[in-house]
PDB file of C-alpha atoms in Angstrom:
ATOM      1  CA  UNK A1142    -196.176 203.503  35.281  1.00 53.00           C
ATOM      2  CA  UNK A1143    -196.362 204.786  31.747  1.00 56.00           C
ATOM      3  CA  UNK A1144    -198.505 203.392  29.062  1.00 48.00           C
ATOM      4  CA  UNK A1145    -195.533 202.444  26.952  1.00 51.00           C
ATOM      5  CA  UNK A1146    -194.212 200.800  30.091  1.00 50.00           C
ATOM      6  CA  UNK A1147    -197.619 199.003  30.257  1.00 43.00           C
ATOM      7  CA  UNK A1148    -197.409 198.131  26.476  1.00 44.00           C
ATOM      8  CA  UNK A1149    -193.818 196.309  26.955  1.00 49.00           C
ATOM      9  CA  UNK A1150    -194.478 194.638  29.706  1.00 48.00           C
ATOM     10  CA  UNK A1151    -197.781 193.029  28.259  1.00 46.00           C
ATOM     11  CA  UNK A1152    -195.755 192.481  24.678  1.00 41.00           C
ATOM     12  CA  UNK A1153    -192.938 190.117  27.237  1.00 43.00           C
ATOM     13  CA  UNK A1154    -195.645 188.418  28.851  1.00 44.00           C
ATOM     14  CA  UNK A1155    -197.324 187.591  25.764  1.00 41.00           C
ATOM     15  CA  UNK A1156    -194.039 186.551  24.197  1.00 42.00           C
ATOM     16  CA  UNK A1157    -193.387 184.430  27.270  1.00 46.00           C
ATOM     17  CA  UNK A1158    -196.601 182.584  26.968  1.00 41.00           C
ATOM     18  CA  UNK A1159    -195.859 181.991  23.157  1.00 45.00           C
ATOM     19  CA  UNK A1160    -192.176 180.780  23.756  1.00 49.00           C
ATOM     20  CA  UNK A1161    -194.129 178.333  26.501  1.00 46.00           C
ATOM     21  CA  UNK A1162    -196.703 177.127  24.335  1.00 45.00           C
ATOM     22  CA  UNK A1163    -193.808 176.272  21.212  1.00 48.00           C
ATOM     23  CA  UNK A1164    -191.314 174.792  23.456  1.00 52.00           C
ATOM     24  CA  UNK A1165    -194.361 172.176  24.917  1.00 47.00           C
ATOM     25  CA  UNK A1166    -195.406 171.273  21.502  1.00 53.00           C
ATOM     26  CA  UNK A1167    -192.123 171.720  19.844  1.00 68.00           C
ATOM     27  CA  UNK A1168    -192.759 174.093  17.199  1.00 85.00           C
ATOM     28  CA  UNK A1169    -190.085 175.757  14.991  1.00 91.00           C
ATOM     29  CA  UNK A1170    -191.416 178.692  13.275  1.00 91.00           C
ATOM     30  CA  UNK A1171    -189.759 180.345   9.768  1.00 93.00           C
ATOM     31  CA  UNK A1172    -191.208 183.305   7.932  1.00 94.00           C
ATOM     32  CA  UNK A1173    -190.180 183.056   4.100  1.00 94.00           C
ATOM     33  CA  UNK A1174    -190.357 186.862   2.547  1.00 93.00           C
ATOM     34  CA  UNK A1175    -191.312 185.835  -0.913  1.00 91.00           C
ATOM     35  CA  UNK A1176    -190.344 188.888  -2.778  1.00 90.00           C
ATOM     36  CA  UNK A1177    -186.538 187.903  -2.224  1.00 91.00           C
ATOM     37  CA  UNK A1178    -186.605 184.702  -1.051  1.00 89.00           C
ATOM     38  CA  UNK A1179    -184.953 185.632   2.651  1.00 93.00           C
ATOM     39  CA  UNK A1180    -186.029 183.685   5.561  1.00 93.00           C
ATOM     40  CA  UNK A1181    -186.436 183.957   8.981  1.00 94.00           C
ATOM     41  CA  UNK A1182    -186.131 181.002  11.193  1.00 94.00           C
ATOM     42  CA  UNK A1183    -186.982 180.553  14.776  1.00 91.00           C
ATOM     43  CA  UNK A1184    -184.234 179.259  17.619  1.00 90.00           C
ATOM     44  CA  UNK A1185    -186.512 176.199  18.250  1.00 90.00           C
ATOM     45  CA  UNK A1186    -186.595 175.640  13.975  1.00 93.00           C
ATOM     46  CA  UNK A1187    -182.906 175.064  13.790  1.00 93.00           C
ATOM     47  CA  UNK A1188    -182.625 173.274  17.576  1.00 92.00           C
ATOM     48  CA  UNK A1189    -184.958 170.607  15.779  1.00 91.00           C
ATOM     49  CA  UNK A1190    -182.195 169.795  13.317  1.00 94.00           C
ATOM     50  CA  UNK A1191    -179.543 170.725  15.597  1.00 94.00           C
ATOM     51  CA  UNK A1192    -178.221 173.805  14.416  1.00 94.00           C
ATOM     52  CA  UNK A1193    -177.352 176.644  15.819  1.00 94.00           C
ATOM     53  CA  UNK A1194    -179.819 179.627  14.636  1.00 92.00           C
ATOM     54  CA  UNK A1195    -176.441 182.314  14.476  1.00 93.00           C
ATOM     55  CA  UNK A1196    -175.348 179.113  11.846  1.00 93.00           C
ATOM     56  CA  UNK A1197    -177.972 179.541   9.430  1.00 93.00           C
ATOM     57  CA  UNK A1198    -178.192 181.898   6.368  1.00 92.00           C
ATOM     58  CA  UNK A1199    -181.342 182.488   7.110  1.00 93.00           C
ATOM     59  CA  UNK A1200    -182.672 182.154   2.962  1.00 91.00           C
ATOM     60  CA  UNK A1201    -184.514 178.813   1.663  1.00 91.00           C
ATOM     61  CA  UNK A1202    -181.218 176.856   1.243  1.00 91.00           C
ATOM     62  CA  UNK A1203    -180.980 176.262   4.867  1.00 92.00           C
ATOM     63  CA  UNK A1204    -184.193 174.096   4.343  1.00 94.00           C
ATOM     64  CA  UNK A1205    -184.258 172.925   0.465  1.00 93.00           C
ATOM     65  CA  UNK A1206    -180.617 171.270   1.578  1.00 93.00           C
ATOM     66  CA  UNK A1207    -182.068 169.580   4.720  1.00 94.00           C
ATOM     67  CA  UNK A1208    -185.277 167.725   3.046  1.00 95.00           C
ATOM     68  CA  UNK A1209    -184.471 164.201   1.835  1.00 95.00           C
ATOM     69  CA  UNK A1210    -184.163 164.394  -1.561  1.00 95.00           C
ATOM     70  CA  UNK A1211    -186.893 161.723  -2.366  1.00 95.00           C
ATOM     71  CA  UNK A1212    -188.986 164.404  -0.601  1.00 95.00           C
ATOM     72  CA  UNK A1213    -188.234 167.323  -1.891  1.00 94.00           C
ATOM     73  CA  UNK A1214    -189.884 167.323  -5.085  1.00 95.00           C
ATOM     74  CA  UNK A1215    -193.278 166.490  -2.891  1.00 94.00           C
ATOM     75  CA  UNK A1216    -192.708 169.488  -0.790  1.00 93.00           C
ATOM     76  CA  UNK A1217    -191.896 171.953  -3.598  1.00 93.00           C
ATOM     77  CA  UNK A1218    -195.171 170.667  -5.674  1.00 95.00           C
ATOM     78  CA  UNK A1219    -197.267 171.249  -2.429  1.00 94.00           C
ATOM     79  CA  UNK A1220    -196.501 174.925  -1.694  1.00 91.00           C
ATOM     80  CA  UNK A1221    -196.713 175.447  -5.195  1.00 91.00           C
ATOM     81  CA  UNK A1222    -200.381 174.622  -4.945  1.00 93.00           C
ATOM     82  CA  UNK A1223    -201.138 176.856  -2.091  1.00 92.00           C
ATOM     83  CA  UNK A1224    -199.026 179.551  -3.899  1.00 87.00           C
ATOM     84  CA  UNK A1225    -201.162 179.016  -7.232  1.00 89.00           C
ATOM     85  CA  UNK A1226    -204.624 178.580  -5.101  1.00 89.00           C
ATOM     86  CA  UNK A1227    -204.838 174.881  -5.573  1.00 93.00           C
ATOM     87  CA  UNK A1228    -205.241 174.502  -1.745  1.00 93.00           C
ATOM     88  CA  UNK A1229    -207.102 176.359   1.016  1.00 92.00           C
ATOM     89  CA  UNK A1230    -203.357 176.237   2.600  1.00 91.00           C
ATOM     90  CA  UNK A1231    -199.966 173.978   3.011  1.00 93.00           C
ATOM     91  CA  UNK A1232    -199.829 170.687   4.783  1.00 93.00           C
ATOM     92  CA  UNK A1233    -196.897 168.529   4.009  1.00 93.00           C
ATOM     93  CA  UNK A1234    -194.378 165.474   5.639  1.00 92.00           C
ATOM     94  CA  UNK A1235    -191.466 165.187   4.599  1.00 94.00           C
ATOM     95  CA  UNK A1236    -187.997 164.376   6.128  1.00 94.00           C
ATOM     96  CA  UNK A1237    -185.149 166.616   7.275  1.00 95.00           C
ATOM     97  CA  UNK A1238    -181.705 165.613   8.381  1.00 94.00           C
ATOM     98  CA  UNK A1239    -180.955 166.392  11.558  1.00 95.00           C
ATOM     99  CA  UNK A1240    -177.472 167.826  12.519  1.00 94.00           C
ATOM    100  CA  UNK A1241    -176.380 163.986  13.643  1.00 95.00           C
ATOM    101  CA  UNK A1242    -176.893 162.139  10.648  1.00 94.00           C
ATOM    102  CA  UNK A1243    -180.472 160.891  10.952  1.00 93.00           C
ATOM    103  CA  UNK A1244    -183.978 161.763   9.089  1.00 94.00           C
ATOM    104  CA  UNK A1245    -186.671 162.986  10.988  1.00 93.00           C
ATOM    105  CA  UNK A1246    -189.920 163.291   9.727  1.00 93.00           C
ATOM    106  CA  UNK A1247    -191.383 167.028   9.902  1.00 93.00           C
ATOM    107  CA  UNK A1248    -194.883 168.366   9.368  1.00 92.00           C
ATOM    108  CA  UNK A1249    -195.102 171.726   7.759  1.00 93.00           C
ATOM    109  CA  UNK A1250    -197.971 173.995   7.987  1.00 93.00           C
ATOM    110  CA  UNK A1251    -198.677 177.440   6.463  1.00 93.00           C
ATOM    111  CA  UNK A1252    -200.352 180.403   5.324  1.00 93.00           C
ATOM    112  CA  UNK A1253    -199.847 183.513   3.763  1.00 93.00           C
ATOM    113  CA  UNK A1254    -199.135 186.400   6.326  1.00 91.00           C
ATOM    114  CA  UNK A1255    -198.714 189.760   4.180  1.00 92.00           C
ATOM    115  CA  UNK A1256    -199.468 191.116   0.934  1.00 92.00           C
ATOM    116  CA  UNK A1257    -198.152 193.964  -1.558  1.00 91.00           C
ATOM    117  CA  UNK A1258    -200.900 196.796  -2.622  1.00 91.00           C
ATOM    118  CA  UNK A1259    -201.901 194.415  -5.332  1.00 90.00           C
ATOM    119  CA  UNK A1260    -202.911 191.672  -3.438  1.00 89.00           C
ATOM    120  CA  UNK A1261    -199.924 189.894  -4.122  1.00 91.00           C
ATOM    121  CA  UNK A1262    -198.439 187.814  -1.404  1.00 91.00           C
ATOM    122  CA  UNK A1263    -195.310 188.745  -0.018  1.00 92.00           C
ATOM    123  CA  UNK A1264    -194.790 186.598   3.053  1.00 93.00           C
ATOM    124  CA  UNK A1265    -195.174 182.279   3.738  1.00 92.00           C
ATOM    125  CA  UNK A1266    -195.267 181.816   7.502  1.00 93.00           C
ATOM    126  CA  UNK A1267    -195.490 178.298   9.360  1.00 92.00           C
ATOM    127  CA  UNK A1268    -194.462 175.980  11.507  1.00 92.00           C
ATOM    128  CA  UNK A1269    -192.454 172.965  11.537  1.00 94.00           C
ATOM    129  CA  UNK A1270    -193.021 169.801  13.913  1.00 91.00           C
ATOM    130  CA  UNK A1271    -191.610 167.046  15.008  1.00 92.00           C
ATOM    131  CA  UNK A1272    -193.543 164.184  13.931  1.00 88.00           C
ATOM    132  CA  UNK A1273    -190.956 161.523  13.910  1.00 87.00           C
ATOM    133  CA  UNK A1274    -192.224 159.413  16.709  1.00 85.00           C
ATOM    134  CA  UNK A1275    -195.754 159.291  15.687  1.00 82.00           C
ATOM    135  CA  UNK A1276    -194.351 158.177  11.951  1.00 79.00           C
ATOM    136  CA  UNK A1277    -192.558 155.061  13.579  1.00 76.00           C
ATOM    137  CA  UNK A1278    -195.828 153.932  15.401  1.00 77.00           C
ATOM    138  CA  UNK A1279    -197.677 154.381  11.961  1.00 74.00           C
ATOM    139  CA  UNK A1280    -195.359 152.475  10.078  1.00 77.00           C
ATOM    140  CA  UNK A1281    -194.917 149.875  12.707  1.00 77.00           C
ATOM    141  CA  UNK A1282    -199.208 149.201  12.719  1.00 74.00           C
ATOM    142  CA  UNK A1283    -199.403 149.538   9.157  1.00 77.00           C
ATOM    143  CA  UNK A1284    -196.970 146.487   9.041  1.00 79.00           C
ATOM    144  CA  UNK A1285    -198.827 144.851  10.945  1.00 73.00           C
ATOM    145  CA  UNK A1286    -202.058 145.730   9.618  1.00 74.00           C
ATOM    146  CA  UNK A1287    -200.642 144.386   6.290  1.00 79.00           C
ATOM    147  CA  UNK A1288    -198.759 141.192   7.376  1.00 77.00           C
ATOM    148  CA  UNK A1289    -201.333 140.123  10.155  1.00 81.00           C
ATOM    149  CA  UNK A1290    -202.962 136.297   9.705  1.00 86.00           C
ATOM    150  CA  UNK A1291    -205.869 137.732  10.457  1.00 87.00           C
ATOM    151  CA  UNK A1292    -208.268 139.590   7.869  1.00 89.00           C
ATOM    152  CA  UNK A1293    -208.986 143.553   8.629  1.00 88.00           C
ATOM    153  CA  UNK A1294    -211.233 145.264   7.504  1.00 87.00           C
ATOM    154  CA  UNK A1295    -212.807 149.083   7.454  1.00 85.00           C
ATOM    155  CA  UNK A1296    -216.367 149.516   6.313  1.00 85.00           C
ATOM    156  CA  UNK A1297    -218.037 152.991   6.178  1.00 85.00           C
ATOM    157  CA  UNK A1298    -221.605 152.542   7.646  1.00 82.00           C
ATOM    158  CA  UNK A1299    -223.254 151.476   4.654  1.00 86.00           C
ATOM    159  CA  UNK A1300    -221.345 148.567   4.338  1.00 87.00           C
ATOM    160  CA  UNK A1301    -218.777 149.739   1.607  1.00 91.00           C
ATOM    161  CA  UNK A1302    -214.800 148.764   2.398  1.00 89.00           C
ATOM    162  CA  UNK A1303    -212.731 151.827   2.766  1.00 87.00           C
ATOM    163  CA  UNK A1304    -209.420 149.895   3.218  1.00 86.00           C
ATOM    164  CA  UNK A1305    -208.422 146.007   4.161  1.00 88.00           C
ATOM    165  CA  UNK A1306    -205.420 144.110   4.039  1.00 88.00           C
ATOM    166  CA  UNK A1307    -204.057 141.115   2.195  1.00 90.00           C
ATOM    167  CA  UNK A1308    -205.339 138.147   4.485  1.00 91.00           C
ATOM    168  CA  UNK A1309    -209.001 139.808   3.856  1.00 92.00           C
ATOM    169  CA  UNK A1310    -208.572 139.770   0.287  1.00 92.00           C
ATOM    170  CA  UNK A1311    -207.604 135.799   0.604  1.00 93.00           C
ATOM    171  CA  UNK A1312    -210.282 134.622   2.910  1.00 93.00           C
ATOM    172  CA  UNK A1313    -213.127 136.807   0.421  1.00 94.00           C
ATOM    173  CA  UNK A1314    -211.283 135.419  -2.650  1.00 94.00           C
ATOM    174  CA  UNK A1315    -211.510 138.782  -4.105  1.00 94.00           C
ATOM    175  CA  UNK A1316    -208.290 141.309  -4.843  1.00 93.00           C
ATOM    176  CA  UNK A1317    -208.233 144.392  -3.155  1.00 90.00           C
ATOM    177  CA  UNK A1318    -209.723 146.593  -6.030  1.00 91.00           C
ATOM    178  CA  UNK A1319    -212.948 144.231  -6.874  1.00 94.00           C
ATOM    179  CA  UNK A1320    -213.425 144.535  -2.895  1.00 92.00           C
ATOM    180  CA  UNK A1321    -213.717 148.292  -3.063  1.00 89.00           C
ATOM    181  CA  UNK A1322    -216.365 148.019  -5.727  1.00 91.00           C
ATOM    182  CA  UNK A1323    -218.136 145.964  -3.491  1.00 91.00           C
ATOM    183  CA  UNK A1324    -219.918 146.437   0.168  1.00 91.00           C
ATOM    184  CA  UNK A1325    -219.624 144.330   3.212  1.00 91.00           C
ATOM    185  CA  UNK A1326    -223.539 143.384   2.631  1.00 93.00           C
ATOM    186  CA  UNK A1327    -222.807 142.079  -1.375  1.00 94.00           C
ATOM    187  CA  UNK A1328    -220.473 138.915   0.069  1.00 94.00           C
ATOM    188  CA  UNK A1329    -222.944 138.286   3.157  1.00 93.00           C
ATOM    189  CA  UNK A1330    -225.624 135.850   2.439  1.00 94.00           C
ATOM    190  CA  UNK A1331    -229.266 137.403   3.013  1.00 93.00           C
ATOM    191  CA  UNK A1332    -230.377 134.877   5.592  1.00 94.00           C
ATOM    192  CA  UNK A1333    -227.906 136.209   8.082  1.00 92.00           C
ATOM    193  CA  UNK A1334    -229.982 140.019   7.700  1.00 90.00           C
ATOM    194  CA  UNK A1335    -232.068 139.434  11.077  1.00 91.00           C
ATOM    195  CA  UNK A1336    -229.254 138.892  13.299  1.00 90.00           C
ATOM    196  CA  UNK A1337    -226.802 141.750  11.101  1.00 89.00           C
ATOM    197  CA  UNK A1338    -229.665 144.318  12.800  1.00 89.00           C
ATOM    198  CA  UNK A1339    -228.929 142.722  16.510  1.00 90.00           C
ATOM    199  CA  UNK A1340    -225.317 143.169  15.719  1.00 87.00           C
ATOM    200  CA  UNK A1341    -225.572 146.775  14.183  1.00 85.00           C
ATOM    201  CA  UNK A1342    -227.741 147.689  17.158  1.00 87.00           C
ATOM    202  CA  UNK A1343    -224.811 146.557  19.950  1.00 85.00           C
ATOM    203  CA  UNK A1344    -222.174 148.512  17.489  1.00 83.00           C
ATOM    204  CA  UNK A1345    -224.494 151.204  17.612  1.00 83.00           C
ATOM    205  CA  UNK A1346    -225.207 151.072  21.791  1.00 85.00           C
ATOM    206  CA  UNK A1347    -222.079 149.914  23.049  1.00 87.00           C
ATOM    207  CA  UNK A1348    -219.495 150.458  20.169  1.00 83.00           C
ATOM    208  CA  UNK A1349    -218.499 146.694  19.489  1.00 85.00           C
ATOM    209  CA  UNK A1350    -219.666 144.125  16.949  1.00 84.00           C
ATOM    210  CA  UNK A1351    -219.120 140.295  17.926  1.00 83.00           C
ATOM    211  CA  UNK A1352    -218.042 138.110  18.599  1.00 89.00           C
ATOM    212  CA  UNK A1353    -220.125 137.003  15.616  1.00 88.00           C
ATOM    213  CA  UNK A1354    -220.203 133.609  13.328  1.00 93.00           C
ATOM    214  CA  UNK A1355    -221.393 133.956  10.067  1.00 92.00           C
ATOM    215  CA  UNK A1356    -220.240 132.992   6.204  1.00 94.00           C
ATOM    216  CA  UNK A1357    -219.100 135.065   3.210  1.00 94.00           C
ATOM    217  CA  UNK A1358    -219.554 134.312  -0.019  1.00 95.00           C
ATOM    218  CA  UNK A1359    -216.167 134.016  -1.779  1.00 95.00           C
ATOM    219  CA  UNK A1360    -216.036 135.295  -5.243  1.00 95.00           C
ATOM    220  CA  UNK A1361    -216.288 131.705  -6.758  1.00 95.00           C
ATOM    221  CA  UNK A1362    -219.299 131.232  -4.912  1.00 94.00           C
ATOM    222  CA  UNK A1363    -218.483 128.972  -2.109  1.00 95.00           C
ATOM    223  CA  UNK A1364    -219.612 129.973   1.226  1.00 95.00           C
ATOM    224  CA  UNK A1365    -216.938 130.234   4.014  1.00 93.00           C
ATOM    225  CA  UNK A1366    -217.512 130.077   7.479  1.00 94.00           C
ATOM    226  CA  UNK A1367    -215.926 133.376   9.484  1.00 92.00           C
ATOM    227  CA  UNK A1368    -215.626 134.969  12.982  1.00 92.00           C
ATOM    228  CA  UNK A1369    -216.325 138.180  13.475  1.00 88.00           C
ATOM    229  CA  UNK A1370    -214.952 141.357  16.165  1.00 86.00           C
ATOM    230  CA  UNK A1371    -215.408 145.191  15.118  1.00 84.00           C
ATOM    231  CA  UNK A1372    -215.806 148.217  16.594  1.00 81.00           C
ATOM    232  CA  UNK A1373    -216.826 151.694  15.555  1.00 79.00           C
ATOM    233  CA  UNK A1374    -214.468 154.648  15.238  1.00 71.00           C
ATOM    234  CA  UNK A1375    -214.745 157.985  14.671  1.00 65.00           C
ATOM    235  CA  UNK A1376    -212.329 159.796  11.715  1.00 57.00           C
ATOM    236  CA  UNK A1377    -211.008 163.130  12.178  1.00 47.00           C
ATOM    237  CA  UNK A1378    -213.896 164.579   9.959  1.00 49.00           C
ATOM    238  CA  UNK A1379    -216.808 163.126  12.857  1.00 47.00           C
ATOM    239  CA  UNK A1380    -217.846 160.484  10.472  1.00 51.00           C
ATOM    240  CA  UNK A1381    -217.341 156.612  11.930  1.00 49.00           C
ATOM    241  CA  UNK A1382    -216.716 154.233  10.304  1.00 48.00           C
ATOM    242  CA  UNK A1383    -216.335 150.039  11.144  1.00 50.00           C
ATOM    243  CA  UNK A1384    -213.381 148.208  11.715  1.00 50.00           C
ATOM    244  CA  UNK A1385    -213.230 144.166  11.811  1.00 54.00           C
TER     245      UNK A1385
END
């Protein structure tokens, strides 16, 4: 067996593996050559919106007149920032419609892949997914994390509120804005301190805070009895943070 033979054979395998690894997380790939604005587009790019790849014209209209035009503006502005440096690379959602009528949402993600002698970049290489299901679950808990009778909150581990809903707002007596100026320990009254360490100390050992009665102080100054369950989570950056 030759070395080229060798060569081939390894190049298939690998290009096996990489067809594998796309088709099980349902990547479309496209290669944008930036000096004349050509594109290349993977099979699995247009199966995603239900073309045919021999269909396409393989230049940046086969995208630009896909994206929901609400969306498009967004998109543009964001690979203008990683073309002008702004950002370390390009990250966006935005929705595509798909061959049968409906809007899927898509996350793009790319990089540059070649440059000219000058340093210049010639090609914009990513990938395209499929995020459409995940979107629906979002939208469907942030309904609920907006409508719910109950108050939600997230603190950050010094106390401060990151992000609460509406019912929150009206039990504290505070809007939304004076809220994130203050910290979960500002509306607790001090006499409560002793047993916030027990309950810090089981969020701390075992993850969960409460069941725990207490009072806030509302913004007029009354003092309102409350029932508190938290846990702690852990954000995509390894910090946690406290949600009740």
């Amino acid at each position: 067996m030759t070395n080229e033979t060798v060569l081939r054979e390894k190049l298939s395998e690998s290009n096996e593996y990489l067809d594998l690894a796309l088709e099980g997380s349902n990547l479309g790939i496209w290669d944008w050559n930036l000096t004349d604005n050509t594109v290349k587009y993977s099979e699995r790019w247009a199966k995603l919106r239900g073309e045919e790849l021999k269909d396409l014209k393989m230049d940046l209209s086969d995208w630009e007149s896909r994206v929901h035009p609400e969306d498009l503006p967004g998109a543009f502005e964001a690979i203008n920032d990683y073309l002008q440096g702004k950002t370390p690379y390009f990250e966006e959602v935005h929705r595509v419609k798909h061959k049968n009528g409906s809007w899927l949402h898509i996350l793009g993600r790319a990089r540059f892949s070649a440059w000219d002698e000058n340093g210049k970049p010639t090609r914009f290489t990513g990938t395209d997914m499929d995020i459409s299901e995940l979107m629906s679950s979002k939208l469907k808990l942030d309904r609920f994390f907006k409508l719910a009778p109950y108050g939600f909150a997230f603190c950050d581990m010094d106390g401060k509120f990151i992000e609460l809903n509406q019912e929150f707002s009206r039990i504290t007596g505070y809007t939304k804005d004076e809220l994130n100026n203050l910290s979960y320990w500002e509306i607790t009254p001090t006499r409560y301190q002793e047993a916030e360490k027990l309950q810090l100390l089981s969020l701390e050992e075992t993850g969960a805070y409460g069941p725990f009665r207490k009072e806030y102080i509302r913004k007029n100054g009354e003092l309102i009895h409350v029932e508190l369950n938290g846990f702690k989570v852990e954000d995509y950056d390894g910090r946690y943070r406290d949600w009740e």
